Amino acid sequence: MTTDAAPLVSSRPEWAALAAHSTSMREVHLRDLFATDPTRGERYTVEVAGLHLDYAKHRITDETLDLLVALAEAVDLRGATQRMMTGARINVTEGRAVLHTALRAPADRDIEVDGRNVVPDVHAVLDAMAGFAEQVRSGSWKGVTGKAITTVVNIGIGGSDLGPAMATFALAPYAAESLDVRFVSNVDGDDIAHKTADLDAETTLFIVASKTFTTQETMTNAASARAWLLERLGADAGADAVARHFVAVSTAADEVAAFGIDTANMFGFWDWVGGRYSMDSAVGLSLMIAIGPDAFRDMLSGFRAVDEHFASAPYRENAPALMGLLGIWYGNFFGAQSHVVLPYAQYLDSFADYLQQLDMESNGKSVTIDGTRVDYETGPVVWGTPGTNGQHAYYQLLHQGTKLIPADFIGFVHPGAEVGVHHDLLMANFFAQTEALAFGKSAAEVEAEGATGALIAHKTFEGNRPTTTILGEKLTPFTLGALIALYEHKVFTQGIIWGLNSFDQWGVQLGKVLANRIAPELTSDAAPDLAHDSSTNALIRRYRTARGRA
Ligand code: F6P
């Protein structure tokens, strides 16, 4: 690691220029911006990988964009992108390259880590996954009693769960109907108990997905799954049953073997794939089994289209860079604390859950890459659920609350299923919401409708709430890959500007260590000597007593 601390981005003249500009923009309303520039709605748009991104409803002008782009250039975002995509060890705290873009590189690319071209390795694993997925899908992969597999259970957590789980649901219309693909993640035994309650061990395949193969939740669930299987198939089935009903996805072959899974049934990936950037690696095996290898490769093409766009498009036309820069604008200069992602697509039900790890585990940091405490805000709180449901829950706060919450609206021209008038109604809401958030309803308009007294204030909508609209043709594997890559590179853009290492996650360690210390204190027969704070000690004692322990 370098010992020379780089200056904080907040000390750059480009930052000061944005701060000064934000003061003059604070009172500017989107109503005025649209009134003075009728071309705004056409000009502030970008096309990428079949997605139309409209960022006209943001509190920005050409000057704002110029200043934001100048900031990106000042921190050498382009150079940083090149370094990431060519295998430099930019994850300095773990000494690793960051090459999720190599997971979707075409076979003829040469991307080297320590002098080795990793692209052939990527394609070899993809081919192995495809071969296995086809066997499961066709029924030629048999369980130990000779029956075909009907249910696949992915056991993993964090990056080894959220991506494939999100995508398997998102792409349900593309999935094989004969296969049920489920996800178990929580160490709460209710998760695995519930998800296996109706399963037949003879036709169930478990995929144990863990980069490290040491994660407490995953290894506990994997051990319980093995016990569940052997209890049903008879202990005699032993190693054969494990061999036919368990496969692993990991970077740690020795740990996989130690668990009892034949490494011939392991699909590998590499330390240069971060967990939250791994759904397009072997971690996506469950997804590939669901949708098939061809659709999986279509998804990779979507990722790749956005990678190429991000690496080459000028920043004024660069969708992920603009998304990142707009987040900086509101987070650092308007005090926005959170960012809401609102897919008007029920199949994207867990898209925001996925983005939470991607964004918050990447940029939820308080020190720069060389360990200096930042004096500015970093990653936002990311949240969201599909529209229109949220409209009847928390949109009240988006429209009339005191907080500024920039929003991404994601919608599609064509539905998954054409059911009566549903899709047009969905999309009417989609377009209405960004219009309402931007332009609101003035007191004069409310009054003109006959409201009087205090009701005028209650019924007034200030507007000026910024939104990005992302409109795709249809939610396909290609589109989903493109959407995910958009957000990956948005997060990267922001991490580079804030000077963070977006690729480590030391913040998850302390809780893990303490949990490992507390676990035996909960289960020991004898009363443990507790040396925590008085609150934690009392809580542990109360739990032990309630569980009938000394
Ligand atoms: O606890 C956080 C984390 O390390 C994530 O970064 C990761 O995606 C998750 O745990 C699961 O890790 P693994 O794939 O090694 O089981």
Coordinates of C-alpha atoms and ligand atoms in Angstrom, one line a residue:
M1 CA 0.0 0.0 0.0
T2 CA 1.1 3.5 -0.7
T3 CA 2.2 5.6 2.2
D4 CA 1.8 9.0 0.5
A5 CA -1.7 10.1 1.3
A6 CA -3.5 11.5 -1.8
P7 CA -5.4 14.8 -1.2
L8 CA -9.0 14.4 -0.3
V9 CA -11.3 15.0 -3.2
S10 CA -12.9 17.8 -1.2
S11 CA -9.7 19.8 -1.4
R12 CA -9.8 19.9 -5.2
P13 CA -10.8 23.1 -7.0
E14 CA -13.4 21.1 -9.0
W15 CA -15.1 20.2 -5.7
A16 CA -15.1 23.8 -4.6
A17 CA -16.5 24.8 -8.0
L18 CA -19.3 22.3 -7.5
A19 CA -20.0 23.6 -4.0
A20 CA -20.2 27.2 -5.2
H21 CA -22.5 26.1 -8.1
S22 CA -24.7 24.1 -5.8
T23 CA -25.4 27.3 -3.8
S24 CA -26.8 29.0 -6.9
M25 CA -28.7 25.9 -7.9
R26 CA -30.4 25.3 -4.5
E27 CA -33.4 27.6 -5.2
V28 CA -33.7 26.6 -8.9
H29 CA -36.8 24.6 -9.6
L30 CA -37.2 21.9 -12.2
R31 CA -40.3 23.8 -13.4
D32 CA -38.0 26.7 -14.4
L33 CA -35.4 24.5 -15.9
F34 CA -38.0 22.8 -18.2
A35 CA -39.6 26.2 -19.0
T36 CA -36.4 27.8 -20.1
D37 CA -35.2 24.8 -22.1
P38 CA -37.9 23.0 -24.1
T39 CA -35.3 20.6 -25.6
R40 CA -34.2 19.4 -22.1
G41 CA -36.3 16.2 -22.3
E42 CA -34.6 15.1 -25.5
R43 CA -31.1 16.4 -24.7
Y44 CA -30.6 14.9 -21.3
T45 CA -30.9 11.3 -22.4
V46 CA -28.4 8.4 -23.1
E47 CA -28.9 5.2 -24.9
V48 CA -27.0 2.2 -23.7
A49 CA -27.4 -1.5 -24.4
G50 CA -31.1 -1.1 -25.4
L51 CA -31.8 1.0 -22.3
H52 CA -33.0 4.6 -22.6
L53 CA -31.8 6.7 -19.7
D54 CA -33.6 10.0 -19.1
Y55 CA -31.9 12.3 -16.6
A56 CA -33.7 15.5 -17.6
K57 CA -35.6 15.6 -14.3
H58 CA -32.5 16.4 -12.3
R59 CA -31.6 19.7 -10.7
I60 CA -28.8 20.3 -13.1
T61 CA -27.8 22.5 -16.0
D62 CA -25.1 22.1 -18.7
E63 CA -22.8 23.9 -16.3
T64 CA -23.5 21.3 -13.6
L65 CA -22.7 18.5 -16.0
D66 CA -19.5 20.2 -17.0
L67 CA -18.4 20.7 -13.4
L68 CA -19.3 17.0 -12.6
V69 CA -17.4 15.7 -15.6
A70 CA -14.4 17.9 -14.6
L71 CA -14.4 16.3 -11.2
A72 CA -14.4 12.8 -12.8
E73 CA -11.5 13.8 -15.0
A74 CA -9.6 15.4 -12.1
V75 CA -9.6 12.1 -10.3
D76 CA -8.7 10.2 -13.5
L77 CA -11.8 8.1 -13.6
R78 CA -10.8 6.9 -17.1
G79 CA -7.4 5.8 -15.9
A80 CA -8.8 4.0 -12.9
T81 CA -11.3 2.2 -15.1
Q82 CA -8.5 1.1 -17.4
R83 CA -6.5 -0.1 -14.4
M84 CA -9.5 -2.1 -13.1
M85 CA -10.3 -3.7 -16.5
T86 CA -6.7 -4.7 -17.2
G87 CA -6.0 -6.5 -13.9
A88 CA -4.2 -3.9 -11.8
R89 CA -4.3 -4.8 -8.1
I90 CA -6.6 -1.9 -7.2
N91 CA -8.0 -3.7 -4.2
V92 CA -4.9 -2.7 -2.3
T93 CA -6.1 -3.7 1.2
E94 CA -6.4 -7.3 0.1
G95 CA -3.7 -7.2 -2.6
R96 CA -6.1 -8.3 -5.3
A97 CA -7.1 -7.4 -8.9
V98 CA -10.7 -6.5 -9.5
L99 CA -11.7 -8.2 -12.7
H100 CA -15.4 -8.9 -12.8
T101 CA -15.4 -7.4 -16.3
A102 CA -13.2 -10.4 -17.3
L103 CA -16.1 -12.7 -16.4
R104 CA -18.0 -11.4 -19.5
A105 CA -15.0 -10.7 -21.8
P106 CA -15.1 -12.3 -25.2
A107 CA -13.0 -15.5 -25.6
D108 CA -10.4 -13.7 -27.7
R109 CA -9.6 -11.0 -25.2
D110 CA -6.3 -11.2 -23.3
I111 CA -6.6 -10.0 -19.7
E112 CA -3.6 -10.9 -17.5
V113 CA -3.2 -11.3 -13.8
D114 CA 0.5 -12.1 -12.9
G115 CA 1.3 -12.8 -16.5
R116 CA -1.5 -15.3 -17.0
N117 CA -4.4 -14.6 -19.4
V118 CA -7.5 -15.3 -17.3
V119 CA -10.0 -15.2 -20.1
P120 CA -9.5 -18.9 -21.2
D121 CA -10.0 -19.9 -17.5
V122 CA -13.3 -17.9 -17.4
H123 CA -14.6 -19.6 -20.6
A124 CA -13.5 -23.1 -19.4
V125 CA -15.6 -22.7 -16.2
L126 CA -18.5 -21.3 -18.2
D127 CA -18.3 -24.3 -20.5
A128 CA -18.2 -26.7 -17.5
M129 CA -21.2 -24.9 -15.9
A130 CA -23.1 -25.2 -19.2
G131 CA -22.3 -28.9 -19.5
F132 CA -23.5 -29.5 -16.0
A133 CA -26.6 -27.2 -16.3
E134 CA -27.6 -29.1 -19.4
Q135 CA -27.3 -32.4 -17.7
V136 CA -29.5 -31.3 -14.8
R137 CA -32.0 -29.6 -17.2
S138 CA -32.3 -32.6 -19.4
G139 CA -32.6 -35.1 -16.6
S140 CA -29.5 -36.9 -17.4
W141 CA -27.8 -36.0 -14.1
K142 CA -29.3 -38.5 -11.8
G143 CA -29.6 -38.6 -8.0
V144 CA -28.1 -41.5 -6.1
T145 CA -31.4 -43.5 -6.5
G146 CA -31.4 -43.0 -10.3
K147 CA -34.1 -40.2 -10.4
A148 CA -33.7 -37.0 -12.3
I149 CA -33.3 -33.7 -10.4
T150 CA -36.4 -31.6 -10.0
T151 CA -35.3 -29.1 -7.3
V152 CA -32.1 -27.1 -7.0
V153 CA -31.3 -25.5 -3.7
N154 CA -28.6 -22.9 -3.7
I155 CA -27.0 -22.4 -0.3
G156 CA -25.0 -19.2 0.0
I157 CA -25.2 -15.7 1.5
G158 CA -24.4 -12.2 0.5
G159 CA -22.8 -12.2 -2.9
S160 CA -23.2 -16.0 -3.1
D161 CA -27.0 -15.6 -2.8
L162 CA -28.4 -12.2 -3.6
G163 CA -27.3 -12.0 -7.3
P164 CA -28.5 -15.5 -8.4
A165 CA -31.6 -15.2 -6.2
M166 CA -32.5 -11.8 -7.6
A167 CA -31.8 -12.9 -11.2
T168 CA -33.5 -16.3 -11.0
F169 CA -36.8 -14.5 -10.0
A170 CA -36.2 -11.7 -12.4
L171 CA -35.9 -14.1 -15.3
A172 CA -38.6 -16.5 -14.2
P173 CA -40.3 -16.3 -17.7
Y174 CA -37.1 -17.7 -19.2
A175 CA -36.7 -20.6 -16.7
A176 CA -37.3 -24.3 -17.3
E177 CA -40.8 -25.1 -15.9
S178 CA -39.7 -28.6 -14.8
L179 CA -37.2 -27.2 -12.3
D180 CA -37.7 -25.5 -9.0
V181 CA -34.7 -23.4 -8.0
R182 CA -34.7 -22.2 -4.4
F183 CA -32.3 -20.2 -2.2
V184 CA -31.3 -20.7 1.4
S185 CA -29.2 -18.1 3.0
N186 CA -30.0 -17.3 6.6
V187 CA -28.4 -19.2 9.5
D188 CA -31.9 -19.0 11.0
G189 CA -32.9 -22.7 10.8
D190 CA -36.4 -21.7 9.8
D191 CA -35.0 -20.8 6.3
I192 CA -33.7 -24.2 5.5
A193 CA -36.5 -26.0 7.3
H194 CA -39.1 -24.1 5.4
K195 CA -37.4 -24.4 2.0
T196 CA -36.8 -28.2 2.3
A197 CA -40.1 -29.1 4.1
D198 CA -41.8 -30.2 0.9
L199 CA -38.8 -31.6 -0.9
D200 CA -37.9 -35.1 -2.0
A201 CA -34.3 -35.9 -1.2
E202 CA -34.0 -38.2 -4.2
T203 CA -34.7 -35.4 -6.6
T204 CA -32.9 -32.5 -4.8
L205 CA -29.6 -31.1 -5.7
F206 CA -27.8 -28.7 -3.4
I207 CA -25.3 -26.1 -4.7
V208 CA -23.1 -24.8 -1.9
A209 CA -21.9 -21.5 -3.1
S210 CA -19.2 -19.7 -1.1
K211 CA -16.2 -17.9 -2.2
T212 CA -14.3 -18.7 1.0
F213 CA -16.2 -21.9 1.9
T214 CA -15.8 -20.8 5.5
T215 CA -18.8 -18.5 6.0
Q216 CA -20.6 -19.5 9.1
E217 CA -24.2 -19.3 7.7
T218 CA -23.4 -21.2 4.6
M219 CA -21.4 -23.9 6.2
T220 CA -24.0 -24.4 8.9
N221 CA -26.8 -24.7 6.2
A222 CA -24.6 -27.0 4.1
A223 CA -24.0 -29.3 7.0
S224 CA -27.8 -29.3 7.8
A225 CA -28.6 -30.0 4.2
R226 CA -26.2 -33.0 4.1
A227 CA -27.7 -34.3 7.4
W228 CA -31.2 -33.9 5.9
L229 CA -30.2 -35.7 2.7
L230 CA -28.5 -38.6 4.5
E231 CA -31.3 -39.0 6.9
R232 CA -33.7 -39.5 4.0
L233 CA -31.5 -41.5 1.7
G234 CA -30.0 -43.7 4.4
A235 CA -26.5 -43.3 5.8
D236 CA -25.4 -46.2 3.5
A237 CA -25.8 -43.9 0.6
G238 CA -23.0 -41.8 2.2
A239 CA -20.4 -40.4 -0.1
D240 CA -22.3 -41.4 -3.2
A241 CA -25.3 -39.4 -2.1
V242 CA -23.1 -36.4 -1.4
A243 CA -21.4 -36.8 -4.8
R244 CA -24.8 -36.9 -6.7
H245 CA -26.7 -34.3 -4.6
F246 CA -24.0 -31.7 -3.8
V247 CA -21.9 -29.5 -6.0
A248 CA -19.8 -26.6 -4.9
V249 CA -19.0 -23.1 -6.2
S250 CA -15.9 -21.7 -4.6
T251 CA -12.4 -20.4 -4.9
A252 CA -11.3 -22.7 -2.1
A253 CA -10.8 -26.3 -3.4
D254 CA -9.2 -27.5 -0.1
E255 CA -12.2 -26.3 2.0
V256 CA -14.6 -27.9 -0.5
A257 CA -12.8 -31.2 -0.3
A258 CA -12.7 -31.0 3.5
F259 CA -16.5 -30.6 3.5
G260 CA -16.7 -33.8 1.6
I261 CA -17.6 -32.6 -1.9
D262 CA -15.6 -34.1 -4.7
T263 CA -13.6 -31.2 -6.3
A264 CA -14.6 -32.8 -9.6
N265 CA -18.1 -31.4 -8.7
M266 CA -16.7 -27.9 -8.0
F267 CA -17.0 -24.9 -10.2
G268 CA -14.3 -22.4 -9.5
F269 CA -13.7 -18.7 -9.6
W270 CA -10.9 -16.5 -8.5
D271 CA -9.8 -14.1 -5.8
W272 CA -10.1 -11.2 -8.3
V273 CA -13.9 -11.7 -8.3
G274 CA -15.4 -9.8 -5.4
G275 CA -18.4 -11.6 -3.8
R276 CA -20.9 -8.8 -4.7
Y277 CA -19.5 -8.8 -8.2
S278 CA -19.7 -12.5 -8.7
M279 CA -23.2 -13.4 -10.0
D280 CA -21.9 -13.7 -13.5
S281 CA -19.2 -16.2 -12.4
A282 CA -19.8 -19.8 -11.3
V283 CA -21.9 -18.2 -8.5
G284 CA -24.6 -18.0 -11.1
L285 CA -24.7 -21.8 -11.6
S286 CA -28.2 -22.0 -10.0
L287 CA -29.4 -19.2 -12.4
M288 CA -27.8 -21.0 -15.4
I289 CA -29.6 -24.2 -14.4
A290 CA -32.9 -22.3 -14.3
I291 CA -32.6 -20.3 -17.5
G292 CA -30.1 -22.4 -19.5
P293 CA -26.7 -21.6 -20.8
D294 CA -27.8 -19.6 -23.8
A295 CA -29.8 -17.2 -21.8
F296 CA -27.0 -16.9 -19.3
R297 CA -24.6 -16.0 -22.1
D298 CA -27.2 -13.4 -23.3
M299 CA -27.0 -11.9 -19.9
L300 CA -23.2 -11.8 -20.1
S301 CA -23.5 -9.9 -23.4
G302 CA -25.7 -7.3 -21.6
F303 CA -23.0 -6.9 -19.0
R304 CA -20.4 -6.6 -21.7
A305 CA -22.2 -4.0 -23.7
V306 CA -22.3 -1.7 -20.7
D307 CA -18.7 -2.4 -19.8
E308 CA -17.6 -1.3 -23.3
H309 CA -19.8 1.8 -23.1
F310 CA -18.5 2.7 -19.6
A311 CA -14.9 2.3 -20.8
S312 CA -15.2 4.4 -23.9
A313 CA -18.2 6.8 -24.0
P314 CA -17.5 10.4 -23.2
Y315 CA -18.7 11.2 -19.7
R316 CA -21.5 13.5 -20.9
E317 CA -22.9 10.4 -22.7
N318 CA -21.8 7.8 -20.3
A319 CA -24.8 6.3 -18.4
P320 CA -23.0 4.7 -15.4
A321 CA -20.7 7.7 -15.0
L322 CA -23.6 10.1 -15.1
M323 CA -25.6 8.0 -12.5
G324 CA -22.5 8.1 -10.3
L325 CA -22.0 11.8 -10.8
L326 CA -25.6 12.6 -10.1
G327 CA -25.4 10.7 -6.8
I328 CA -22.3 12.8 -5.9
W329 CA -24.2 15.9 -6.7
Y330 CA -27.1 15.2 -4.3
G331 CA -25.1 13.3 -1.7
N332 CA -22.3 15.8 -1.3
F333 CA -23.8 19.1 -2.2
F334 CA -27.5 18.8 -1.3
G335 CA -27.3 16.6 1.8
A336 CA -29.2 13.6 0.3
Q337 CA -28.6 10.5 2.5
S338 CA -30.4 7.8 0.6
H339 CA -31.1 6.7 -2.9
V340 CA -34.2 4.8 -3.8
V341 CA -34.5 2.4 -6.7
L342 CA -38.0 1.8 -7.9
P343 CA -38.5 -0.9 -10.6
Y344 CA -41.9 -0.9 -12.1
A345 CA -41.5 -4.6 -12.7
Q346 CA -42.6 -7.2 -10.2
Y347 CA -39.9 -9.6 -11.4
L348 CA -37.4 -7.1 -10.1
D349 CA -38.7 -7.6 -6.6
S350 CA -35.3 -8.2 -5.0
F351 CA -33.3 -5.9 -7.3
A352 CA -32.9 -3.3 -4.5
D353 CA -31.8 -6.0 -2.1
Y354 CA -29.1 -7.0 -4.5
L355 CA -28.1 -3.3 -5.0
Q356 CA -27.8 -2.8 -1.3
Q357 CA -24.9 -5.2 -1.0
L358 CA -23.4 -4.0 -4.3
D359 CA -23.5 -0.3 -3.3
M360 CA -23.4 -0.3 0.5
E361 CA -20.7 -3.0 1.0
S362 CA -18.6 -1.3 -1.7
N363 CA -18.9 2.4 -0.7
G364 CA -20.0 2.3 2.9
K365 CA -16.6 3.5 4.0
S366 CA -15.2 6.4 6.1
V367 CA -11.5 6.3 5.1
T368 CA -9.9 6.7 1.7
I369 CA -7.8 4.0 0.1
D370 CA -4.7 5.3 2.0
G371 CA -6.5 5.4 5.4
T372 CA -7.3 9.1 5.6
R373 CA -10.7 9.9 7.3
V374 CA -13.0 11.6 4.7
D375 CA -14.6 14.9 5.5
Y376 CA -17.5 14.3 3.1
E377 CA -20.4 11.9 2.8
T378 CA -19.8 8.6 1.0
G379 CA -22.1 5.8 -0.1
P380 CA -25.9 6.4 0.2
V381 CA -28.4 4.2 2.0
V382 CA -29.9 2.3 -1.0
W383 CA -33.4 0.9 -0.8
G384 CA -36.5 0.4 -2.8
T385 CA -39.3 -2.0 -3.8
P386 CA -41.3 -2.5 -7.0
G387 CA -43.9 0.1 -8.0
T388 CA -46.7 0.5 -7.8
N389 CA -46.7 -1.1 -4.3
G390 CA -44.5 1.6 -2.7
Q391 CA -46.9 4.2 -3.9
H392 CA -49.4 3.0 -1.3
A393 CA -46.7 2.9 1.4
Y394 CA -43.8 5.3 1.5
Y395 CA -44.2 7.6 -1.6
Q396 CA -46.0 10.1 0.7
L397 CA -42.6 10.8 2.2
L398 CA -41.0 11.0 -1.3
H399 CA -43.6 13.6 -2.4
Q400 CA -44.1 15.7 0.7
G401 CA -41.5 14.7 3.3
T402 CA -38.6 16.9 4.4
K403 CA -35.9 14.6 2.9
L404 CA -34.4 14.9 -0.5
I405 CA -34.3 11.3 -1.9
P406 CA -33.2 11.0 -5.5
A407 CA -34.9 8.1 -7.2
D408 CA -34.3 5.7 -10.1
F409 CA -37.4 4.6 -11.9
I410 CA -36.9 1.5 -14.0
G411 CA -39.6 0.3 -16.3
F412 CA -40.1 -1.7 -19.5
V413 CA -42.1 -1.1 -22.7
H414 CA -43.3 -4.7 -22.9
P415 CA -44.5 -6.8 -20.0
G416 CA -43.5 -10.3 -19.1
A417 CA -47.1 -11.4 -19.4
E418 CA -49.7 -9.4 -21.3
V419 CA -52.6 -9.5 -18.9
G420 CA -55.5 -7.2 -19.9
V421 CA -54.8 -3.5 -19.2
H422 CA -52.3 -4.2 -16.4
H423 CA -49.2 -3.1 -18.2
D424 CA -50.5 0.2 -19.5
L425 CA -51.8 1.0 -16.0
L426 CA -48.4 0.1 -14.5
M427 CA -46.6 2.4 -17.0
A428 CA -49.1 5.2 -16.5
N429 CA -48.1 5.2 -12.9
F430 CA -44.5 4.9 -13.8
F431 CA -44.6 8.1 -16.0
A432 CA -47.0 9.9 -13.6
Q433 CA -44.7 9.5 -10.6
T434 CA -41.6 11.2 -12.0
E435 CA -43.8 14.0 -13.4
A436 CA -45.4 14.5 -10.0
L437 CA -42.1 14.4 -8.1
A438 CA -40.5 16.9 -10.5
F439 CA -43.2 19.5 -10.9
G440 CA -45.4 19.0 -7.9
K441 CA -48.5 21.1 -7.5
S442 CA -48.3 24.8 -6.5
A443 CA -50.4 26.4 -3.8
A444 CA -52.0 28.5 -6.5
E445 CA -53.1 25.4 -8.4
V446 CA -54.5 23.9 -5.2
E447 CA -56.3 27.1 -4.4
A448 CA -57.7 27.3 -7.9
E449 CA -59.3 23.9 -7.3
G450 CA -61.2 25.3 -4.4
A451 CA -59.1 24.4 -1.3
T452 CA -59.0 27.0 1.4
G453 CA -57.1 27.7 4.7
A454 CA -54.6 25.1 6.0
L455 CA -55.8 22.6 3.4
I456 CA -53.9 24.5 0.8
A457 CA -50.6 23.7 2.5
H458 CA -51.5 20.1 3.0
K459 CA -52.4 19.6 -0.6
T460 CA -49.4 21.4 -2.1
F461 CA -46.6 19.4 -3.6
E462 CA -43.3 21.3 -3.7
G463 CA -41.9 19.1 -6.5
N464 CA -38.3 19.6 -7.5
R465 CA -37.7 15.9 -6.4
P466 CA -35.0 14.5 -8.8
T467 CA -35.4 11.3 -10.7
T468 CA -33.7 9.2 -13.3
T469 CA -35.9 7.2 -15.6
I470 CA -34.5 4.0 -17.1
L471 CA -36.8 2.6 -19.8
G472 CA -36.0 -0.7 -21.4
E473 CA -37.8 -2.7 -24.1
K474 CA -38.4 -5.8 -22.1
L475 CA -36.8 -7.5 -19.0
T476 CA -34.7 -10.1 -20.8
P477 CA -31.4 -11.8 -19.7
F478 CA -29.5 -9.3 -21.9
T479 CA -31.3 -6.3 -20.3
L480 CA -30.8 -7.6 -16.8
G481 CA -27.1 -8.0 -17.4
A482 CA -26.9 -4.4 -18.7
L483 CA -28.9 -3.1 -15.7
I484 CA -26.6 -4.7 -13.2
A485 CA -23.5 -3.5 -15.0
L486 CA -24.9 0.0 -15.0
Y487 CA -25.0 -0.1 -11.2
E488 CA -21.7 -1.8 -10.9
H489 CA -20.0 1.0 -12.7
K490 CA -22.1 3.7 -11.0
V491 CA -20.7 2.4 -7.7
F492 CA -17.2 2.3 -9.2
T493 CA -17.5 5.9 -10.4
Q494 CA -18.5 7.1 -6.9
G495 CA -15.8 5.0 -5.2
I496 CA -13.1 6.5 -7.4
I497 CA -14.3 10.1 -6.8
W498 CA -14.5 9.6 -3.0
G499 CA -11.1 7.9 -3.1
L500 CA -12.3 4.7 -1.5
N501 CA -11.4 1.1 -1.9
S502 CA -14.8 -0.1 -3.1
F503 CA -13.6 -3.8 -3.2
D504 CA -12.9 -4.7 0.4
Q505 CA -15.4 -5.1 3.3
W506 CA -13.6 -4.9 6.6
G507 CA -16.7 -3.5 8.2
V508 CA -18.3 -7.0 8.3
Q509 CA -15.5 -8.5 10.3
L510 CA -16.1 -7.3 13.9
G511 CA -19.6 -8.7 14.1
K512 CA -18.4 -12.1 12.7
V513 CA -15.6 -12.3 15.3
L514 CA -17.9 -11.3 18.2
A515 CA -20.6 -13.8 17.1
N516 CA -18.0 -16.6 17.1
R517 CA -17.0 -15.6 20.6
I518 CA -20.6 -15.4 21.8
A519 CA -21.8 -18.7 20.2
P520 CA -20.2 -21.0 22.8
E521 CA -21.4 -18.6 25.6
L522 CA -24.9 -19.4 24.5
T523 CA -24.6 -23.1 24.3
S524 CA -22.1 -24.1 27.1
D525 CA -23.6 -26.3 29.9
A526 CA -21.9 -24.4 32.6
A527 CA -22.6 -20.7 33.1
P528 CA -19.9 -18.8 31.1
D529 CA -17.8 -16.0 32.5
L530 CA -19.2 -13.1 30.6
A531 CA -16.8 -10.2 29.9
H532 CA -19.0 -8.1 27.6
D533 CA -20.6 -4.8 28.5
S534 CA -23.4 -4.9 31.1
S535 CA -26.1 -4.8 28.4
T536 CA -24.7 -7.6 26.4
N537 CA -24.0 -9.7 29.5
A538 CA -27.6 -9.3 30.7
L539 CA -29.1 -10.1 27.3
I540 CA -27.0 -13.3 27.1
R541 CA -28.0 -14.4 30.6
R542 CA -31.6 -13.7 29.9
Y543 CA -31.4 -15.8 26.7
R544 CA -29.7 -18.7 28.5
T545 CA -32.2 -18.7 31.2
A546 CA -35.1 -18.8 28.8
R547 CA -33.4 -21.6 26.9
G548 CA -33.1 -23.6 30.2
R549 CA -29.4 -23.2 30.6
A550 CA -27.5 -22.3 33.7
Ligands
F6P1 O1 -19.9 -11.0 5.1 C1 -19.7 -10.4 3.9 C2 -19.3 -11.3 2.8 O2 -17.9 -11.5 3.0 C3 -19.6 -10.8 1.5 O3 -18.7 -9.9 1.0 C4 -19.8 -12.0 0.7 O4 -20.5 -11.9 -0.5 C5 -20.5 -12.9 1.7 O5 -19.9 -12.6 2.9 C6 -20.4 -14.4 1.5 O6 -19.1 -14.8 1.4 P1 -18.7 -16.2 0.8 O7 -19.1 -16.3 -0.6 O8 -17.2 -16.4 1.0 O9 -19.4 -17.3 1.6

